[in-house]
PDB file of C-alpha atoms in Angstrom:
ATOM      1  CA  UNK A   1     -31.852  -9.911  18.010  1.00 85.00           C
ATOM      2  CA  UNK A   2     -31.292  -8.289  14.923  1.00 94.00           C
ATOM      3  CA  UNK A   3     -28.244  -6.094  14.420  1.00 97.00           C
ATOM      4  CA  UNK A   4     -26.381  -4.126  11.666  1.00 97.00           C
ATOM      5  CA  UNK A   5     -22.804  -4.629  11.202  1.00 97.00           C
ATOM      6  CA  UNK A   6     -21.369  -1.529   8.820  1.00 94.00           C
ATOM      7  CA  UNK A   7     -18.534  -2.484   6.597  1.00 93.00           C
ATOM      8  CA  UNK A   8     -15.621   0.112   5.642  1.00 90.00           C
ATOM      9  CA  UNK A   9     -15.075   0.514   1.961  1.00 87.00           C
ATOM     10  CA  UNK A  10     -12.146  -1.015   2.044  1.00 89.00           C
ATOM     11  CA  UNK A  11     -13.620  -4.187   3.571  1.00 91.00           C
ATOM     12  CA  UNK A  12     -16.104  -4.528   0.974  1.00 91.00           C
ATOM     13  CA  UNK A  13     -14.823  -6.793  -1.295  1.00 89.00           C
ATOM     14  CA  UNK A  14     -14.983  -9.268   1.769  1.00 91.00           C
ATOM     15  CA  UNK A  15     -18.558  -9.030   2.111  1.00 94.00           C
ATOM     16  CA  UNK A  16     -19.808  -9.501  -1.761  1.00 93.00           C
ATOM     17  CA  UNK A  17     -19.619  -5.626  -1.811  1.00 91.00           C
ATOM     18  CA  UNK A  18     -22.197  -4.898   0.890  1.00 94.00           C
ATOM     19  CA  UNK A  19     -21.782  -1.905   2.746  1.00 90.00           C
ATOM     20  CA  UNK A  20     -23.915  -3.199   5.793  1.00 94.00           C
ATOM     21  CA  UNK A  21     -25.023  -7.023   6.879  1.00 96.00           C
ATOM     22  CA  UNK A  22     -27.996  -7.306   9.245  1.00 96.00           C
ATOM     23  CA  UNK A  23     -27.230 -10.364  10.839  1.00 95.00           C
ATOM     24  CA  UNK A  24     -28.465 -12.579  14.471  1.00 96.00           C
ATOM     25  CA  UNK A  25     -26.432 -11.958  17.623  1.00 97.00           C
ATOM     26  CA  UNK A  26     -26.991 -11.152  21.378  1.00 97.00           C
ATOM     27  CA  UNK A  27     -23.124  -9.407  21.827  1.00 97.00           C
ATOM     28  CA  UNK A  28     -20.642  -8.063  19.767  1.00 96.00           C
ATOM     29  CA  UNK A  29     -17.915 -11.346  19.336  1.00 95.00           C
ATOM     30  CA  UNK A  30     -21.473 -13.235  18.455  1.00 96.00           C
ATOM     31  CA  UNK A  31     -22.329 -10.319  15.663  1.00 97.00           C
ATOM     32  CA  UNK A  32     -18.138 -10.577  14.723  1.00 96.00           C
ATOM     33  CA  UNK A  33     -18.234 -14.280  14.841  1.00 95.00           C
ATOM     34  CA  UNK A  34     -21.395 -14.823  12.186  1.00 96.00           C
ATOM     35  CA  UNK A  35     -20.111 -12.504   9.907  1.00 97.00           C
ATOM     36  CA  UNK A  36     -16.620 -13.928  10.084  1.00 96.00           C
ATOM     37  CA  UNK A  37     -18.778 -17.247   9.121  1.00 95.00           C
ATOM     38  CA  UNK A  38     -20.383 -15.557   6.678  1.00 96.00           C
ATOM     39  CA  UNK A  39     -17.414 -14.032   5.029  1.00 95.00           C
ATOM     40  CA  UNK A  40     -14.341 -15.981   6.121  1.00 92.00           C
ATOM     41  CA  UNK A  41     -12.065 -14.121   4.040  1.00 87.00           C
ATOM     42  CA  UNK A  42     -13.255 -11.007   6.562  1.00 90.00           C
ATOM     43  CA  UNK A  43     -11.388 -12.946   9.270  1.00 89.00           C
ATOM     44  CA  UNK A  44      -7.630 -12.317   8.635  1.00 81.00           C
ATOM     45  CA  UNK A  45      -7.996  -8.647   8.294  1.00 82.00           C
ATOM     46  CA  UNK A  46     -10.312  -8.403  11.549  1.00 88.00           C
ATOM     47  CA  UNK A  47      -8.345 -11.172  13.747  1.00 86.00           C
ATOM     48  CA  UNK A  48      -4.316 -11.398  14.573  1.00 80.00           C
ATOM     49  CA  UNK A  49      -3.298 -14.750  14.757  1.00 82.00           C
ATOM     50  CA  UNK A  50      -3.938 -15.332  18.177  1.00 88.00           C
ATOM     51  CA  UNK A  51      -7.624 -15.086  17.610  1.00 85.00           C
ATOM     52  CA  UNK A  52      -8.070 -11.581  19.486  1.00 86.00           C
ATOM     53  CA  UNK A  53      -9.150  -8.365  17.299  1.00 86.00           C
ATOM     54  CA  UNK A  54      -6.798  -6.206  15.779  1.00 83.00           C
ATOM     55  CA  UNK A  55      -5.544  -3.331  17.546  1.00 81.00           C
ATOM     56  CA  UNK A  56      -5.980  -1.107  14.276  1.00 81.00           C
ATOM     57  CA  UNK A  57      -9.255  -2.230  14.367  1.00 89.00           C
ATOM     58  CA  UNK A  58     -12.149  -0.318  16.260  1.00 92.00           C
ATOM     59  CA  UNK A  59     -15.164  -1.386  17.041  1.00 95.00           C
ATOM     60  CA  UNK A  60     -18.073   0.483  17.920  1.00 95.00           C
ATOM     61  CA  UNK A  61     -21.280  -0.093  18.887  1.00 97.00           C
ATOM     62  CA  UNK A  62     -23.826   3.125  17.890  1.00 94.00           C
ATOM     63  CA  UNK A  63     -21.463   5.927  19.060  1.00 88.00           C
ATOM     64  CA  UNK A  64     -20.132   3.656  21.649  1.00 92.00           C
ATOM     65  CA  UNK A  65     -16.276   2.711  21.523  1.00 92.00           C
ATOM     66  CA  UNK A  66     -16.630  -1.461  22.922  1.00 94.00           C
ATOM     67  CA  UNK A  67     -13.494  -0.836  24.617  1.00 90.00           C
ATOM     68  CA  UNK A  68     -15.172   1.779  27.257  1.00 91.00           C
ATOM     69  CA  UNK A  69     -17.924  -0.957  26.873  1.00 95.00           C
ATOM     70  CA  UNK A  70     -17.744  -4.378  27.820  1.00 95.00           C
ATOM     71  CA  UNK A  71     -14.997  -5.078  25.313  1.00 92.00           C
ATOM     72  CA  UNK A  72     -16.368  -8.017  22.827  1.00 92.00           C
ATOM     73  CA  UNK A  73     -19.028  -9.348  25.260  1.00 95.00           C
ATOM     74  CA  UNK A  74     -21.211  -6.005  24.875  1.00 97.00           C
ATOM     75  CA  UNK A  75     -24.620  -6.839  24.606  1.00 97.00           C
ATOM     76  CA  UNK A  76     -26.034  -5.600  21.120  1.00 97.00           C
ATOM     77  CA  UNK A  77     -30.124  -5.741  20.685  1.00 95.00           C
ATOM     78  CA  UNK A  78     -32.477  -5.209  17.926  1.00 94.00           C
ATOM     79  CA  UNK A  79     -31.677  -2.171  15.716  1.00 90.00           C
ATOM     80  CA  UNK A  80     -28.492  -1.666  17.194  1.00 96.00           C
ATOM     81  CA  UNK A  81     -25.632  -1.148  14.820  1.00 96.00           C
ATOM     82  CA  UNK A  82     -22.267  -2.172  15.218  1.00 97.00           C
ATOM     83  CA  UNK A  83     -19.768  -0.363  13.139  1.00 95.00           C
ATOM     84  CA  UNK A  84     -16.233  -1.087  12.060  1.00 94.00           C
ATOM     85  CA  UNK A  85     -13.813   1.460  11.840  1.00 91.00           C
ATOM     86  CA  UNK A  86     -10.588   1.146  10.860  1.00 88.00           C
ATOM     87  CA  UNK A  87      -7.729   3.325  12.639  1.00 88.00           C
ATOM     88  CA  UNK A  88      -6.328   5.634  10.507  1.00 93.00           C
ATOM     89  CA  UNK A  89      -2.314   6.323  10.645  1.00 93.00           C
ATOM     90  CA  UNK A  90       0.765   6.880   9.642  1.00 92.00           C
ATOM     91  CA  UNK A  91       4.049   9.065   9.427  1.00 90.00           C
ATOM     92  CA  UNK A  92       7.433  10.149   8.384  1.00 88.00           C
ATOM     93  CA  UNK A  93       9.947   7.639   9.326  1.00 82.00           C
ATOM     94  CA  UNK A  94      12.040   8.613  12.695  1.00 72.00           C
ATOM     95  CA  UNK A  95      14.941   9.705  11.505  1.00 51.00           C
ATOM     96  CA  UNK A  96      12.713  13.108  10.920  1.00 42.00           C
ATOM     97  CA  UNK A  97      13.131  14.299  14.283  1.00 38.00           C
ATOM     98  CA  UNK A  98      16.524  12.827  15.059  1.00 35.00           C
ATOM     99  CA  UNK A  99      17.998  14.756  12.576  1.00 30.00           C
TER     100      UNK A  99
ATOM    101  CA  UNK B   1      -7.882   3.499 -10.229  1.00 86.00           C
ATOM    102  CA  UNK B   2      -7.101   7.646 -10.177  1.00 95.00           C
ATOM    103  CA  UNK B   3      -7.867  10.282  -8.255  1.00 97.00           C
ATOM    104  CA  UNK B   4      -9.067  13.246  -9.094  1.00 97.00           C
ATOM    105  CA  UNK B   5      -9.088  16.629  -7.351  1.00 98.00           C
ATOM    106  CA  UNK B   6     -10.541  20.155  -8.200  1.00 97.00           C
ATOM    107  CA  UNK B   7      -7.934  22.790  -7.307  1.00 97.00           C
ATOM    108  CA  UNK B   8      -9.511  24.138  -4.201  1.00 97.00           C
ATOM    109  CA  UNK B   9      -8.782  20.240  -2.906  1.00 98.00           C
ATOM    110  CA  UNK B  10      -4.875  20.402  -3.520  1.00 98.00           C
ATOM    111  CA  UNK B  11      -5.343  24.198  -2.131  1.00 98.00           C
ATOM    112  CA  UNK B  12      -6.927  22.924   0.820  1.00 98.00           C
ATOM    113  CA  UNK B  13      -4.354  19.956   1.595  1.00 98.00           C
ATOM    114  CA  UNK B  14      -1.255  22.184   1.231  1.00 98.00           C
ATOM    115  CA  UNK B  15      -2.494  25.273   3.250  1.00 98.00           C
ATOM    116  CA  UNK B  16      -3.700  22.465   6.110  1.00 98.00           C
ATOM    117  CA  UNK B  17       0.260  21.296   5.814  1.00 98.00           C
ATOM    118  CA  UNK B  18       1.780  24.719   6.124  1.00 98.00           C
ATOM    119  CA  UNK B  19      -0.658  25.646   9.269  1.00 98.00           C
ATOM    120  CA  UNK B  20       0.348  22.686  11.046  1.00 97.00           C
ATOM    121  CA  UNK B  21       3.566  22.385  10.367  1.00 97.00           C
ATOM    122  CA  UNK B  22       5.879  21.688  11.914  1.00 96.00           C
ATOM    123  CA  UNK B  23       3.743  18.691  13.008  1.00 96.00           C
ATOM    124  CA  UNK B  24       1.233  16.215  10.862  1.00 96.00           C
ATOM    125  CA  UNK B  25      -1.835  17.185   9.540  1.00 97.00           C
ATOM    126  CA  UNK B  26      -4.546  14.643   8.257  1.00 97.00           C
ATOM    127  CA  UNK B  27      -7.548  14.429   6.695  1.00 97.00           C
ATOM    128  CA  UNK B  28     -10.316  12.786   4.869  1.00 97.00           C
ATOM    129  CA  UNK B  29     -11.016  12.548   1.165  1.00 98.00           C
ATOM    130  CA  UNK B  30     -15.032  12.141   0.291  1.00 97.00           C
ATOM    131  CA  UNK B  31     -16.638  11.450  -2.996  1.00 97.00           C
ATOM    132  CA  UNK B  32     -17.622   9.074  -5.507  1.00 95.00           C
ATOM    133  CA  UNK B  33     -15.545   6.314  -6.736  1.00 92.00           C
ATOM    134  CA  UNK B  34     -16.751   6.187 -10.263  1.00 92.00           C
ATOM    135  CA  UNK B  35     -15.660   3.284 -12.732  1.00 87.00           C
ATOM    136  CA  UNK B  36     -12.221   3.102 -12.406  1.00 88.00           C
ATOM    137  CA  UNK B  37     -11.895   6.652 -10.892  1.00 94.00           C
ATOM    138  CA  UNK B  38     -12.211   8.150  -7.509  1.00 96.00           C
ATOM    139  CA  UNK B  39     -13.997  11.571  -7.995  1.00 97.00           C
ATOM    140  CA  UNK B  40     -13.333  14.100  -4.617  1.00 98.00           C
ATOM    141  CA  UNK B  41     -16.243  16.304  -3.408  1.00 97.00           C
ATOM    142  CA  UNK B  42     -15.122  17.228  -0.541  1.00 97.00           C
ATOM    143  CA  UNK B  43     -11.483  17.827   1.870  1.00 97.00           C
ATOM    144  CA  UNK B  44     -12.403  17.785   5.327  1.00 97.00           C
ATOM    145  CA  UNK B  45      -9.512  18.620   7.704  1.00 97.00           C
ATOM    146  CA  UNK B  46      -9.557  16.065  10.867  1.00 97.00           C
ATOM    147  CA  UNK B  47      -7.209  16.928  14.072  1.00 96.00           C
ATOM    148  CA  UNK B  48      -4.339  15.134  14.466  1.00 96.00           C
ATOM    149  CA  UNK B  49      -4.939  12.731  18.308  1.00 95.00           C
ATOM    150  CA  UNK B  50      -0.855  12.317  18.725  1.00 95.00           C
ATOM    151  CA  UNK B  51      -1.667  16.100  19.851  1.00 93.00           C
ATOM    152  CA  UNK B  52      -3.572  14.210  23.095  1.00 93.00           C
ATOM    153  CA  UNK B  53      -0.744  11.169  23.509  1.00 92.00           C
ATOM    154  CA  UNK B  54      -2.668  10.178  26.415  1.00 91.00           C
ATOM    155  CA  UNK B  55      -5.575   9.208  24.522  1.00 89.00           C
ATOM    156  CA  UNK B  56      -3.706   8.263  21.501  1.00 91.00           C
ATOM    157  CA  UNK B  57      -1.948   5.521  23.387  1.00 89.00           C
ATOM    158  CA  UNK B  58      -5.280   4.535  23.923  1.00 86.00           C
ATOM    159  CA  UNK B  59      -6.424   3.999  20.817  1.00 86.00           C
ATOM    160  CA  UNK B  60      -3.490   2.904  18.734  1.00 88.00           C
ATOM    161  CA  UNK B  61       0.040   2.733  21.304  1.00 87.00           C
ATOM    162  CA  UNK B  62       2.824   3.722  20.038  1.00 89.00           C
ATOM    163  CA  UNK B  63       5.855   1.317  19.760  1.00 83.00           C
ATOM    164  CA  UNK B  64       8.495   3.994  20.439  1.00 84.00           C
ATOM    165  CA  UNK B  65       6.622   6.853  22.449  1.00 83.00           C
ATOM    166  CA  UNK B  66       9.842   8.516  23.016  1.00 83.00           C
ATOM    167  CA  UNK B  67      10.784   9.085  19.472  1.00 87.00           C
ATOM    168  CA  UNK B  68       7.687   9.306  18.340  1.00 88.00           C
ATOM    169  CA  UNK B  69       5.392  12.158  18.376  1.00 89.00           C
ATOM    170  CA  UNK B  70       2.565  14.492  16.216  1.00 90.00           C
ATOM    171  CA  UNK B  71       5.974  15.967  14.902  1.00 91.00           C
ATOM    172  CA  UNK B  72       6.057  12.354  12.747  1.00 92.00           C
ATOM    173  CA  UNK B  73       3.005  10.574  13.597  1.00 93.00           C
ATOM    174  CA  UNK B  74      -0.325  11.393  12.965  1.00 94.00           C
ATOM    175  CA  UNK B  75      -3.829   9.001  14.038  1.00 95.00           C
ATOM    176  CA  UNK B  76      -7.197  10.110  13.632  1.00 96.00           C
ATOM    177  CA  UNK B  77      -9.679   9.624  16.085  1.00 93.00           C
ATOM    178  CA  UNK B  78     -12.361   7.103  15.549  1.00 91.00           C
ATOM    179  CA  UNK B  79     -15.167   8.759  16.529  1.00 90.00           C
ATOM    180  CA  UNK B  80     -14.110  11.700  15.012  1.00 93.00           C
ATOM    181  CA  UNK B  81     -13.746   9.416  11.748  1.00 92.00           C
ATOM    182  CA  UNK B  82     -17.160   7.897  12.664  1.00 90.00           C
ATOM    183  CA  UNK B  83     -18.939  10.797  12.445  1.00 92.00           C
ATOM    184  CA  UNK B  84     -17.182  12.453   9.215  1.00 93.00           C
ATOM    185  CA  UNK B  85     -18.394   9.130   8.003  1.00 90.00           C
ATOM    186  CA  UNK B  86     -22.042   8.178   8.591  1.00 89.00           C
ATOM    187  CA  UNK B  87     -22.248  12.661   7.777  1.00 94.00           C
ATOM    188  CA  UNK B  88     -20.415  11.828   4.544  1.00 94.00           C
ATOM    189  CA  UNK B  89     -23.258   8.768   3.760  1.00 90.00           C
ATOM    190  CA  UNK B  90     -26.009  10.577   4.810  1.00 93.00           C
ATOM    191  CA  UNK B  91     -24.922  12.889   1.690  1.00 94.00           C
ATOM    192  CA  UNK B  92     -24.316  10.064  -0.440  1.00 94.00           C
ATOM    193  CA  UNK B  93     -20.608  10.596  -0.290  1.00 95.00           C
ATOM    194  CA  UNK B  94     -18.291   7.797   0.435  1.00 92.00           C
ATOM    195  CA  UNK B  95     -14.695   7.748   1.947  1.00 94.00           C
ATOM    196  CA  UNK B  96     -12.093   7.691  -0.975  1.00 96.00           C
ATOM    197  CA  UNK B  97      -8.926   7.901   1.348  1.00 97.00           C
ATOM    198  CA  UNK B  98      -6.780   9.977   3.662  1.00 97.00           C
ATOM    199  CA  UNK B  99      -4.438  12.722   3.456  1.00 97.00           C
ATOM    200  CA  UNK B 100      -1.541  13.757   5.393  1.00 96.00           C
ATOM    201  CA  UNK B 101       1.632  16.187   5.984  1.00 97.00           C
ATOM    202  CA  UNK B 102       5.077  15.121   5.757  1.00 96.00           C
ATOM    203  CA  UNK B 103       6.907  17.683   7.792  1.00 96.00           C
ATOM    204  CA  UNK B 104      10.978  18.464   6.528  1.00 95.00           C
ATOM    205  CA  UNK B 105      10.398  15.337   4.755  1.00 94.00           C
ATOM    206  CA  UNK B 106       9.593  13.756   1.395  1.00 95.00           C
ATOM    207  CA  UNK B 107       6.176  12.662  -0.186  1.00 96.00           C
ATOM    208  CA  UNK B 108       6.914   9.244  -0.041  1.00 95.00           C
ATOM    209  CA  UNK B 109       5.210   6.623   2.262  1.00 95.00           C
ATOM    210  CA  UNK B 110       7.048   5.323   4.849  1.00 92.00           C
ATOM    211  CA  UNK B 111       7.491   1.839   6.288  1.00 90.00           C
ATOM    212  CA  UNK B 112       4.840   2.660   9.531  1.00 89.00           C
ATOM    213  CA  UNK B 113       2.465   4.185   6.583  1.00 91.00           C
ATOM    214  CA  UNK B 114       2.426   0.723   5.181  1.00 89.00           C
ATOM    215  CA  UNK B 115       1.861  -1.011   7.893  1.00 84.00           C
ATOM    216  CA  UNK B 116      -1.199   0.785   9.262  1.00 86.00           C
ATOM    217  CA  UNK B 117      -2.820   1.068   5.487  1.00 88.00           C
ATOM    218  CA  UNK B 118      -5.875  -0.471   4.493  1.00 88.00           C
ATOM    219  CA  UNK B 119      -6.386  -1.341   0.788  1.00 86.00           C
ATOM    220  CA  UNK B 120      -8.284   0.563  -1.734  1.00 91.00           C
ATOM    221  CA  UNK B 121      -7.972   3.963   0.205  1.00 94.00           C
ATOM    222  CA  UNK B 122      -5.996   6.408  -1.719  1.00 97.00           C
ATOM    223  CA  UNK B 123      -3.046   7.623   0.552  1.00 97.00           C
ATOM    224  CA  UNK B 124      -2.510  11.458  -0.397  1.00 98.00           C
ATOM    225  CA  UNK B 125       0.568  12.975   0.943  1.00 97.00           C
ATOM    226  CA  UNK B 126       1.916  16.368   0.798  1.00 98.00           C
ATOM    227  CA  UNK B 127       5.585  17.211   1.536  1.00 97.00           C
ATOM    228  CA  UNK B 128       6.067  20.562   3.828  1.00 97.00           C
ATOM    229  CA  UNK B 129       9.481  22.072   3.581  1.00 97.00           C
ATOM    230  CA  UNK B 130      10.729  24.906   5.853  1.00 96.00           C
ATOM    231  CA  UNK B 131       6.582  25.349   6.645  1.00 97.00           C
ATOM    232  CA  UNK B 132       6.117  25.656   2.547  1.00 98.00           C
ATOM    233  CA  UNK B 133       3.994  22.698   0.876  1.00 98.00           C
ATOM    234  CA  UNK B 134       5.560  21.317  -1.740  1.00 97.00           C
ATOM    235  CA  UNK B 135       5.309  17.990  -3.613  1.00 97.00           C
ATOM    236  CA  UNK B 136       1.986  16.151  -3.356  1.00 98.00           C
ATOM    237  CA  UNK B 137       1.256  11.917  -4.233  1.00 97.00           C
ATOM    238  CA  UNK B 138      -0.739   9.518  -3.587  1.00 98.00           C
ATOM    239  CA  UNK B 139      -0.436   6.257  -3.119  1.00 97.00           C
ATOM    240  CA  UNK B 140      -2.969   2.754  -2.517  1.00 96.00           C
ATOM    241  CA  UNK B 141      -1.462  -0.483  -0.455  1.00 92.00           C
ATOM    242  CA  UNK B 142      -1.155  -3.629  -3.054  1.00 89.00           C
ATOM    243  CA  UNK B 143      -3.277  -6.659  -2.258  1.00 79.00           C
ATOM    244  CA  UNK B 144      -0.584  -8.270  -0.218  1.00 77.00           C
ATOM    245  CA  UNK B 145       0.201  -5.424   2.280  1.00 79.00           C
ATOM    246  CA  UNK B 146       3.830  -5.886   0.303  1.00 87.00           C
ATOM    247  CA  UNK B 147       3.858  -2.503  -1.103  1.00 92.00           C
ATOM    248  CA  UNK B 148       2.262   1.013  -1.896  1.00 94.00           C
ATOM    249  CA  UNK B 149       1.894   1.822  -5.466  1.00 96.00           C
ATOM    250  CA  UNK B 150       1.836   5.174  -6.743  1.00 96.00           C
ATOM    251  CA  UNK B 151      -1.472   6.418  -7.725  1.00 97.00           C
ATOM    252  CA  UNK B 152      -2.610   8.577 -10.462  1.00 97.00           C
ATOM    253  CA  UNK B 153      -4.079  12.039  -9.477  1.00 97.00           C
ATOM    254  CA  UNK B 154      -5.639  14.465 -11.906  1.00 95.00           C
ATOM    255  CA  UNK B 155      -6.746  17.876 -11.317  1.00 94.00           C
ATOM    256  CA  UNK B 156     -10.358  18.347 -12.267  1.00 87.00           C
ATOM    257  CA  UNK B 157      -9.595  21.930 -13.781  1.00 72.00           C
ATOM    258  CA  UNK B 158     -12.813  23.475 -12.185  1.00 55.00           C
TER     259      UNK B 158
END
């Protein structure tokens, strides 16, 4: 099974620039894993320490969010595309509204 | 790398600060990173999730819900971000970073900016004072996650 994996700008210069890697996998820790293997600097900024995905780090697959899904074992099939997407956030520090 | 706005961008930023105010506002920046500049096309003014903390906490919890709220925090949605994005590429425009409202509180990044920044995006934020906007920077995270520099903006005098 064939599926895209979209790369956020950001994650780019990772993945030799590419902004999408079509790559073999049947779910989506399979399609994380060979690109991981494929670009093993990818790893740290995808994976905590513990192995598990970040939790600033969404993945979807199509318009799907994988954790309404079946989590990392969602099955993926040809032409699906998996997409990265990292969480966006931020803020003042507290002391704002304990003022 | 700088950034460069037209006027109607720094327009759009500040008047999206004073109408939420006194919470966050956010945003994305599209456009066209160019050489060793990042050339806007287009503001597009995202809603802020902390406004839904139930499905906030979802998507990114919160260490200190009690103290923290849309009054200090701000998250965008993913699928809202998702779709502003594949939109943006079917346009040939590419994300060039994020903006965001400091409420009653200076244009500087704070320590849970840094932590939840990803490199290369430019960082914009705008200070809102009283509900007036006032000073606007931007900022990108240093290779290390150590730090966020100051980045350049220009205005693009259109």
């Amino acid at each position: 099974m064939t599926v895209k994996v979209i790369i956020p700008t950001p994650l780019r210069p990772y993945t030799a620039n590419k902004d999408a890697v079509e790559l073999e996998a049947r779910t989506v820790a399979e399609a994380l894993s060979n690109l991981t293997a494929q670009h093993q600097d990818l790893r740290k900024h995808l994976y905590a320490d513990d192995g598990r995905l970040r939790s600033f780090v969404n993945v979807y697959v199509n318009d799907e969010d994988i954790r309404f899904l079946e989590k990392d074992q969602t099955p993926v099939g040809d032409s699906d595309v998996i997409s990265i997407v990292p969480s966006i956030a931020g803020g003042c520090p507290l002391r704002c509204i304990c003022s | 790398m700088a950034l460069k706005l037209a006027p109607e961008h720094f327009e759009a930023i500040r008047t999206h600060g004073a109408r939420d105010y006194p919470n966050e506002c956010c945003g994305m920046l599209l456009g066209r990173a160019e050489g060793a500049k990042k050339i806007a096309v287009e503001i597009v003014a995202l809603n802020n999730l902390r406004h839904d903390p139930k499905r906030a906490q979802e998507v990114l919890p919160l260490d200190e819900p009690g103290l923290e709220s849309e009054r200090n925090r701000f998250l965008i949605d993913p699928l809202d971000q998702l779709k502003a994005e594949k939109d943006a590429r079917a346009r040939g425009l590419g994300v060039l970073g994020y903006y965001h409202s400091h409420p009653d509180h200076p244009a500087r990044p704070s320590i849970y900016d840094r932590e939840h920044a990803w490199p290369w995006y430019s960082y914009v934020i705008v200070n809102v004072q009283a509900g007036k906007p006032g000073e606007m920077t931007s900022w990108v995270l240093s290779e290390d996650r150590s730090r966020f520099d100051p980045e350049e903006m220009e205005s693009s005098g259109r």
